[in-house]
């Protein structure tokens, strides 16, 4: 006898579903964030640390590291997964610079869910965008949820 709507014969499986968004992750970027990222990655490059060097490179000032976009996408996925899964892969393209003082939001949407043994593999479309709507880094990701833990946070 069914006890929940998901127990019904023919009901969709519980957990994440294609089309579901995942909660966004945002950071206001600038020298504070870029310095922390540079310290961890030994990436103290003048175009990321000095407005004049950024202008000499053809930008309005200093701008964030491309790989920081990739890091924000990882943070988005880690925040959503918590301890119920792992990141299998993340890929993105750097399309526009992250300029100083802009809020960058990483977001995503589930595109496919499939079972692989005792894991649920979830494919996602992911991206970063700044507060003026500029698409900075569109990409894709796959995460694996542990069996029995796929419902939390979906």
PDB file of C-alpha atoms in Angstrom:
ATOM      1  CA  UNK A   1       0.000   0.000   0.000  1.00  0.00           C
ATOM      2  CA  UNK A   2       1.473   3.359  -0.996  1.00  0.00           C
ATOM      3  CA  UNK A   3       2.392   5.598   1.932  1.00  0.00           C
ATOM      4  CA  UNK A   4       3.776   8.592   0.048  1.00  0.00           C
ATOM      5  CA  UNK A   5       3.101   9.983  -3.427  1.00  0.00           C
ATOM      6  CA  UNK A   6       6.466   8.556  -4.600  1.00  0.00           C
ATOM      7  CA  UNK A   7       5.460   5.031  -3.530  1.00  0.00           C
ATOM      8  CA  UNK A   8       2.736   4.919  -6.178  1.00  0.00           C
ATOM      9  CA  UNK A   9       3.300   2.523  -9.050  1.00  0.00           C
ATOM     10  CA  UNK A  10       4.419   4.516 -12.065  1.00  0.00           C
ATOM     11  CA  UNK A  11       5.325   7.603 -10.056  1.00  0.00           C
ATOM     12  CA  UNK A  12       8.488   9.461 -10.984  1.00  0.00           C
ATOM     13  CA  UNK A  13      11.475   8.442  -8.858  1.00  0.00           C
ATOM     14  CA  UNK A  14      12.208  10.712  -5.883  1.00  0.00           C
ATOM     15  CA  UNK A  15      15.104  13.154  -5.959  1.00  0.00           C
ATOM     16  CA  UNK A  16      16.445  15.539  -8.582  1.00  0.00           C
ATOM     17  CA  UNK A  17      14.664  15.789 -11.903  1.00  0.00           C
ATOM     18  CA  UNK A  18      15.568  17.307 -15.278  1.00  0.00           C
ATOM     19  CA  UNK A  19      14.648  20.963 -15.320  1.00  0.00           C
ATOM     20  CA  UNK A  20      15.153  21.454 -11.577  1.00  0.00           C
ATOM     21  CA  UNK A  21      17.347  24.479 -10.763  1.00  0.00           C
ATOM     22  CA  UNK A  22      19.979  24.243  -8.051  1.00  0.00           C
ATOM     23  CA  UNK A  23      20.383  27.047  -5.489  1.00  0.00           C
ATOM     24  CA  UNK A  24      22.683  29.815  -6.817  1.00  0.00           C
ATOM     25  CA  UNK A  25      26.020  30.781  -5.265  1.00  0.00           C
ATOM     26  CA  UNK A  26      27.127  34.439  -5.408  1.00  0.00           C
ATOM     27  CA  UNK A  27      30.215  36.473  -4.543  1.00  0.00           C
ATOM     28  CA  UNK A  28      31.045  40.131  -5.030  1.00  0.00           C
ATOM     29  CA  UNK A  29      34.426  40.134  -6.673  1.00  0.00           C
ATOM     30  CA  UNK A  30      37.387  42.432  -6.353  1.00  0.00           C
ATOM     31  CA  UNK A  31      40.885  42.582  -4.916  1.00  0.00           C
ATOM     32  CA  UNK A  32      39.918  40.849  -1.625  1.00  0.00           C
ATOM     33  CA  UNK A  33      38.594  37.732  -3.360  1.00  0.00           C
ATOM     34  CA  UNK A  34      41.222  37.800  -6.096  1.00  0.00           C
ATOM     35  CA  UNK A  35      44.066  38.058  -3.552  1.00  0.00           C
ATOM     36  CA  UNK A  36      42.754  35.032  -1.643  1.00  0.00           C
ATOM     37  CA  UNK A  37      42.435  33.070  -4.873  1.00  0.00           C
ATOM     38  CA  UNK A  38      45.915  34.167  -6.024  1.00  0.00           C
ATOM     39  CA  UNK A  39      47.449  33.168  -2.686  1.00  0.00           C
ATOM     40  CA  UNK A  40      46.067  29.638  -2.955  1.00  0.00           C
ATOM     41  CA  UNK A  41      46.981  29.261  -6.635  1.00  0.00           C
ATOM     42  CA  UNK A  42      50.190  31.340  -6.732  1.00  0.00           C
ATOM     43  CA  UNK A  43      48.624  33.524  -9.411  1.00  0.00           C
ATOM     44  CA  UNK A  44      49.768  37.057  -8.589  1.00  0.00           C
ATOM     45  CA  UNK A  45      49.581  38.341 -12.155  1.00  0.00           C
ATOM     46  CA  UNK A  46      49.539  42.157 -12.577  1.00  0.00           C
ATOM     47  CA  UNK A  47      46.343  42.219 -14.701  1.00  0.00           C
ATOM     48  CA  UNK A  48      44.515  40.706 -11.698  1.00  0.00           C
ATOM     49  CA  UNK A  49      46.157  42.902  -9.052  1.00  0.00           C
ATOM     50  CA  UNK A  50      46.595  46.343 -10.625  1.00  0.00           C
ATOM     51  CA  UNK A  51      44.025  48.514 -12.432  1.00  0.00           C
ATOM     52  CA  UNK A  52      46.681  50.154 -14.627  1.00  0.00           C
ATOM     53  CA  UNK A  53      47.924  46.742 -15.809  1.00  0.00           C
ATOM     54  CA  UNK A  54      44.307  45.770 -16.567  1.00  0.00           C
ATOM     55  CA  UNK A  55      43.814  48.969 -18.597  1.00  0.00           C
ATOM     56  CA  UNK A  56      47.061  48.338 -20.497  1.00  0.00           C
ATOM     57  CA  UNK A  57      45.600  44.930 -21.421  1.00  0.00           C
ATOM     58  CA  UNK A  58      42.501  46.633 -22.873  1.00  0.00           C
ATOM     59  CA  UNK A  59      40.070  46.272 -19.965  1.00  0.00           C
ATOM     60  CA  UNK A  60      38.482  48.959 -17.760  1.00  0.00           C
ATOM     61  CA  UNK A  61      40.795  47.894 -14.902  1.00  0.00           C
ATOM     62  CA  UNK A  62      42.028  44.764 -13.176  1.00  0.00           C
ATOM     63  CA  UNK A  63      39.906  41.694 -13.721  1.00  0.00           C
ATOM     64  CA  UNK A  64      39.466  38.297 -12.074  1.00  0.00           C
ATOM     65  CA  UNK A  65      41.186  35.084 -12.993  1.00  0.00           C
ATOM     66  CA  UNK A  66      39.417  32.834 -15.497  1.00  0.00           C
ATOM     67  CA  UNK A  67      39.904  29.824 -13.279  1.00  0.00           C
ATOM     68  CA  UNK A  68      38.105  31.671 -10.489  1.00  0.00           C
ATOM     69  CA  UNK A  69      34.925  31.174 -12.556  1.00  0.00           C
ATOM     70  CA  UNK A  70      35.637  27.455 -12.547  1.00  0.00           C
ATOM     71  CA  UNK A  71      36.160  27.644  -8.773  1.00  0.00           C
ATOM     72  CA  UNK A  72      32.805  29.406  -8.311  1.00  0.00           C
ATOM     73  CA  UNK A  73      31.121  26.617 -10.286  1.00  0.00           C
ATOM     74  CA  UNK A  74      32.763  24.055  -7.976  1.00  0.00           C
ATOM     75  CA  UNK A  75      31.520  26.029  -4.949  1.00  0.00           C
ATOM     76  CA  UNK A  76      28.010  26.042  -6.441  1.00  0.00           C
ATOM     77  CA  UNK A  77      28.077  22.258  -6.785  1.00  0.00           C
ATOM     78  CA  UNK A  78      29.690  21.615  -3.353  1.00  0.00           C
ATOM     79  CA  UNK A  79      27.106  23.871  -1.674  1.00  0.00           C
ATOM     80  CA  UNK A  80      24.266  21.947  -3.351  1.00  0.00           C
ATOM     81  CA  UNK A  81      25.746  18.470  -2.776  1.00  0.00           C
ATOM     82  CA  UNK A  82      26.809  18.831   0.837  1.00  0.00           C
ATOM     83  CA  UNK A  83      27.983  15.406   2.042  1.00  0.00           C
ATOM     84  CA  UNK A  84      25.582  13.407  -0.105  1.00  0.00           C
ATOM     85  CA  UNK A  85      27.708  13.125  -3.234  1.00  0.00           C
ATOM     86  CA  UNK A  86      30.767  14.001  -5.252  1.00  0.00           C
ATOM     87  CA  UNK A  87      31.643  16.074  -8.290  1.00  0.00           C
ATOM     88  CA  UNK A  88      32.469  13.805 -11.228  1.00  0.00           C
ATOM     89  CA  UNK A  89      33.385  16.489 -13.767  1.00  0.00           C
ATOM     90  CA  UNK A  90      33.022  20.205 -14.498  1.00  0.00           C
ATOM     91  CA  UNK A  91      33.757  21.972 -17.779  1.00  0.00           C
ATOM     92  CA  UNK A  92      33.265  25.602 -18.751  1.00  0.00           C
ATOM     93  CA  UNK A  93      34.317  28.172 -21.311  1.00  0.00           C
ATOM     94  CA  UNK A  94      35.592  31.615 -20.318  1.00  0.00           C
ATOM     95  CA  UNK A  95      33.497  34.056 -22.371  1.00  0.00           C
ATOM     96  CA  UNK A  96      33.906  37.410 -20.592  1.00  0.00           C
ATOM     97  CA  UNK A  97      36.102  38.913 -17.862  1.00  0.00           C
ATOM     98  CA  UNK A  98      34.978  39.229 -14.273  1.00  0.00           C
ATOM     99  CA  UNK A  99      35.367  42.952 -13.582  1.00  0.00           C
ATOM    100  CA  UNK A 100      36.077  44.463 -10.169  1.00  0.00           C
ATOM    101  CA  UNK A 101      33.075  45.234  -7.970  1.00  0.00           C
ATOM    102  CA  UNK A 102      30.605  43.044  -9.853  1.00  0.00           C
ATOM    103  CA  UNK A 103      28.559  40.361  -8.154  1.00  0.00           C
ATOM    104  CA  UNK A 104      29.069  37.036  -9.887  1.00  0.00           C
ATOM    105  CA  UNK A 105      26.416  34.373  -9.526  1.00  0.00           C
ATOM    106  CA  UNK A 106      27.000  30.716 -10.326  1.00  0.00           C
ATOM    107  CA  UNK A 107      23.821  28.808 -11.105  1.00  0.00           C
ATOM    108  CA  UNK A 108      22.704  25.571 -12.691  1.00  0.00           C
ATOM    109  CA  UNK A 109      19.880  23.404 -13.909  1.00  0.00           C
ATOM    110  CA  UNK A 110      19.587  19.615 -14.032  1.00  0.00           C
ATOM    111  CA  UNK A 111      19.525  18.261 -17.581  1.00  0.00           C
ATOM    112  CA  UNK A 112      19.567  14.501 -17.018  1.00  0.00           C
ATOM    113  CA  UNK A 113      19.394  11.982 -14.176  1.00  0.00           C
ATOM    114  CA  UNK A 114      20.471   8.360 -14.558  1.00  0.00           C
ATOM    115  CA  UNK A 115      21.362   5.478 -12.284  1.00  0.00           C
ATOM    116  CA  UNK A 116      24.841   3.886 -12.401  1.00  0.00           C
ATOM    117  CA  UNK A 117      25.061   1.017  -9.916  1.00  0.00           C
ATOM    118  CA  UNK A 118      24.408   2.430  -6.465  1.00  0.00           C
ATOM    119  CA  UNK A 119      24.927   6.034  -7.568  1.00  0.00           C
ATOM    120  CA  UNK A 120      22.587   8.504  -9.178  1.00  0.00           C
ATOM    121  CA  UNK A 121      24.448  10.498 -11.848  1.00  0.00           C
ATOM    122  CA  UNK A 122      23.100  14.003 -12.374  1.00  0.00           C
ATOM    123  CA  UNK A 123      24.107  16.037 -15.436  1.00  0.00           C
ATOM    124  CA  UNK A 124      23.760  19.795 -15.203  1.00  0.00           C
ATOM    125  CA  UNK A 125      24.002  22.904 -17.300  1.00  0.00           C
ATOM    126  CA  UNK A 126      25.995  25.406 -15.190  1.00  0.00           C
ATOM    127  CA  UNK A 127      27.063  29.011 -15.698  1.00  0.00           C
ATOM    128  CA  UNK A 128      28.333  32.179 -14.111  1.00  0.00           C
ATOM    129  CA  UNK A 129      26.812  35.567 -14.842  1.00  0.00           C
ATOM    130  CA  UNK A 130      27.573  39.018 -13.470  1.00  0.00           C
ATOM    131  CA  UNK A 131      25.073  41.498 -12.039  1.00  0.00           C
ATOM    132  CA  UNK A 132      24.819  43.254 -15.411  1.00  0.00           C
ATOM    133  CA  UNK A 133      23.738  40.014 -17.082  1.00  0.00           C
ATOM    134  CA  UNK A 134      27.020  39.239 -18.838  1.00  0.00           C
ATOM    135  CA  UNK A 135      27.508  35.503 -19.314  1.00  0.00           C
ATOM    136  CA  UNK A 136      31.009  34.839 -18.001  1.00  0.00           C
ATOM    137  CA  UNK A 137      31.461  31.061 -18.051  1.00  0.00           C
ATOM    138  CA  UNK A 138      28.806  28.654 -19.386  1.00  0.00           C
ATOM    139  CA  UNK A 139      29.475  24.964 -18.900  1.00  0.00           C
ATOM    140  CA  UNK A 140      28.341  21.506 -17.928  1.00  0.00           C
ATOM    141  CA  UNK A 141      28.859  19.265 -14.931  1.00  0.00           C
ATOM    142  CA  UNK A 142      28.119  15.780 -13.680  1.00  0.00           C
ATOM    143  CA  UNK A 143      27.727  14.876 -10.018  1.00  0.00           C
ATOM    144  CA  UNK A 144      27.154  11.498  -8.364  1.00  0.00           C
ATOM    145  CA  UNK A 145      24.723  11.162  -5.483  1.00  0.00           C
ATOM    146  CA  UNK A 146      25.058   8.287  -3.069  1.00  0.00           C
ATOM    147  CA  UNK A 147      22.180   5.825  -3.036  1.00  0.00           C
ATOM    148  CA  UNK A 148      19.501   6.811  -0.580  1.00  0.00           C
ATOM    149  CA  UNK A 149      20.816  10.387  -0.203  1.00  0.00           C
ATOM    150  CA  UNK A 150      19.562  11.897  -3.451  1.00  0.00           C
ATOM    151  CA  UNK A 151      16.473  13.581  -1.968  1.00  0.00           C
ATOM    152  CA  UNK A 152      18.046  16.084   0.440  1.00  0.00           C
ATOM    153  CA  UNK A 153      18.601  19.478  -1.115  1.00  0.00           C
ATOM    154  CA  UNK A 154      17.134  18.525  -4.485  1.00  0.00           C
TER     155      UNK A 154
END
